[in-house]
Amino acid sequence: MAKVYISGIVDAPVDKVWAYARDFNGHGEWHPLIAESHVEDGLPSDRVGCVRNFKLTNGGHLRERLLSFSDLERRFTYNIIVSPMPIENYVATFGVKPITEGDKTFVEWMAEFDVSAADEADIKEKVGQGTFAEGIKALEKAVKARD
């Protein structure tokens, strides 16, 4: 089982960051890897069980299912149903917490998945730095642009 954990600080209050990030289908508006995205069957993007179907800027296609969602804890968990990556059993969690000093937000994004030993280092880099770290930076930029 491979594990990836990335965290970052967003220079904005947690309520503003969560208001933007809580939309399970909203990543199409702020994540640089997402070309287009929609939730299947017209379901709300915060309903457990909804599936987001999206295309990447490199042409890849993914489908992900929302497994849990909590406004109280400001976090959600999802799994990948379809991926262009050679992975299985992928489950990820995204969450935010307040940092009281300076009114900033701690963001964490983590995943566990099965991958072959030959592909593990490459996939961990793509998921960790290419997807999660770049996503946190883009989220901060989007939140600040909204002000």
Coordinates of C-alpha atoms in Angstrom, one line a residue:
M1 CA 0.0 0.0 0.0
A2 CA 1.5 3.3 -1.1
K3 CA 0.7 6.4 1.0
V4 CA 1.0 10.1 0.0
Y5 CA 0.5 13.0 2.4
I6 CA 0.8 16.7 1.5
S7 CA 0.0 19.7 3.6
G8 CA 0.2 23.4 3.2
I9 CA -0.8 26.7 4.6
V10 CA -3.3 29.0 2.9
D11 CA -3.1 32.6 3.9
A12 CA -6.9 33.0 4.3
P13 CA -9.4 32.2 7.1
V14 CA -10.6 28.6 7.2
D15 CA -14.3 29.5 6.5
K16 CA -13.3 31.2 3.3
V17 CA -11.1 28.3 2.2
W18 CA -13.7 25.7 3.1
A19 CA -16.5 27.6 1.3
Y20 CA -14.4 27.3 -1.8
A21 CA -13.0 23.8 -1.4
R22 CA -16.0 22.0 0.0
D23 CA -17.6 21.7 -3.5
F24 CA -16.5 18.2 -4.5
N25 CA -17.0 19.2 -8.1
G26 CA -15.5 22.7 -7.7
H27 CA -11.9 21.6 -8.4
G28 CA -12.5 22.3 -12.1
E29 CA -12.6 26.0 -11.2
W30 CA -9.3 26.1 -9.4
H31 CA -7.1 23.0 -10.0
P32 CA -4.7 23.5 -12.9
L33 CA -4.9 19.8 -14.0
I34 CA -8.7 19.8 -14.5
A35 CA -10.0 20.7 -17.9
E36 CA -13.7 20.0 -17.2
S37 CA -15.8 18.3 -14.6
H38 CA -19.4 17.4 -13.8
V39 CA -21.3 15.4 -11.2
E40 CA -23.1 12.5 -12.7
D41 CA -26.9 12.2 -12.5
G42 CA -27.3 15.8 -11.5
L43 CA -26.7 15.0 -7.8
P44 CA -25.5 17.7 -5.4
S45 CA -21.7 17.7 -5.1
D46 CA -21.9 17.3 -1.3
R47 CA -24.1 14.2 -1.3
V48 CA -22.2 11.0 -0.2
G49 CA -22.2 8.6 -3.2
C50 CA -22.1 11.3 -5.9
V51 CA -19.6 10.7 -8.7
R52 CA -17.6 13.4 -10.3
N53 CA -16.5 12.7 -13.8
F54 CA -13.7 14.8 -15.2
K55 CA -11.1 15.2 -17.8
L56 CA -7.5 16.3 -17.2
T57 CA -5.7 18.9 -19.2
N58 CA -3.4 16.1 -20.6
G59 CA -6.5 14.2 -21.9
G60 CA -6.8 11.7 -19.0
H61 CA -10.2 10.8 -17.7
L62 CA -11.2 10.1 -14.1
R63 CA -14.3 9.2 -12.1
E64 CA -14.3 9.6 -8.3
R65 CA -17.0 8.8 -5.7
L66 CA -17.6 10.8 -2.6
L67 CA -17.4 8.4 0.3
S68 CA -17.8 10.8 3.3
F69 CA -18.4 14.5 3.7
S70 CA -18.5 16.7 6.8
D71 CA -18.9 20.5 7.0
L72 CA -18.4 20.2 10.8
E73 CA -15.0 18.6 10.4
R74 CA -14.3 20.4 7.1
R75 CA -13.2 17.3 5.2
F76 CA -14.3 14.8 2.7
T77 CA -13.1 11.4 1.5
Y78 CA -13.4 9.9 -2.0
N79 CA -12.2 7.0 -4.0
I80 CA -11.2 6.6 -7.6
I81 CA -13.5 4.5 -9.8
V82 CA -11.7 5.1 -13.2
S83 CA -8.2 6.4 -13.6
P84 CA -5.5 6.6 -16.3
M85 CA -2.9 5.7 -13.6
P86 CA -1.9 2.1 -12.9
I87 CA -3.4 2.1 -9.4
E88 CA -6.1 0.3 -7.5
N89 CA -8.0 0.8 -4.2
Y90 CA -7.3 4.5 -4.2
V91 CA -8.9 6.4 -1.3
A92 CA -8.1 10.1 -0.6
T93 CA -9.1 12.6 2.1
F94 CA -9.0 16.4 1.8
G95 CA -9.5 18.6 4.8
V96 CA -8.8 22.1 6.3
K97 CA -8.3 23.3 9.8
P98 CA -8.0 26.8 11.3
I99 CA -4.6 28.2 12.3
T100 CA -5.5 30.7 15.0
E101 CA -2.2 32.7 14.7
G102 CA -2.6 34.9 11.7
D103 CA -6.1 33.6 10.7
K104 CA -4.7 31.2 8.2
T105 CA -5.7 27.7 7.1
F106 CA -3.9 24.4 7.4
V107 CA -4.8 22.2 4.4
E108 CA -4.0 18.5 4.2
W109 CA -4.5 16.0 1.4
M110 CA -3.7 12.4 1.7
A111 CA -4.2 9.2 -0.3
E112 CA -3.5 5.4 0.0
F113 CA -3.5 3.1 -3.0
D114 CA -2.1 -0.1 -4.4
V115 CA 0.5 0.3 -7.1
S116 CA 3.3 -1.9 -8.5
A117 CA 6.8 -1.4 -7.1
A118 CA 8.0 -0.4 -10.6
D119 CA 5.4 2.5 -10.8
E120 CA 5.3 3.5 -7.1
A121 CA 7.8 6.4 -7.0
D122 CA 6.4 7.9 -10.2
I123 CA 2.8 7.7 -9.1
K124 CA 3.5 9.0 -5.7
E125 CA 5.3 12.0 -7.2
K126 CA 2.4 12.7 -9.6
V127 CA -0.2 12.4 -6.9
G128 CA 1.7 14.2 -4.2
Q129 CA 3.5 17.0 -5.9
G130 CA 1.7 17.1 -9.2
T131 CA -1.8 16.9 -7.9
F132 CA -2.0 17.6 -4.2
A133 CA 0.7 20.2 -3.7
E134 CA -0.1 22.1 -6.9
G135 CA -3.8 21.9 -6.0
I136 CA -3.2 23.5 -2.6
K137 CA -1.2 26.3 -4.2
A138 CA -3.9 26.9 -6.8
L139 CA -6.6 26.8 -4.1
E140 CA -4.9 29.6 -2.3
K141 CA -4.6 31.6 -5.5
A142 CA -8.3 31.1 -6.2
V143 CA -9.4 32.0 -2.7
K144 CA -7.4 35.2 -2.7
A145 CA -8.7 36.1 -6.2
R146 CA -12.3 35.8 -4.8
D147 CA -11.6 38.6 -2.3

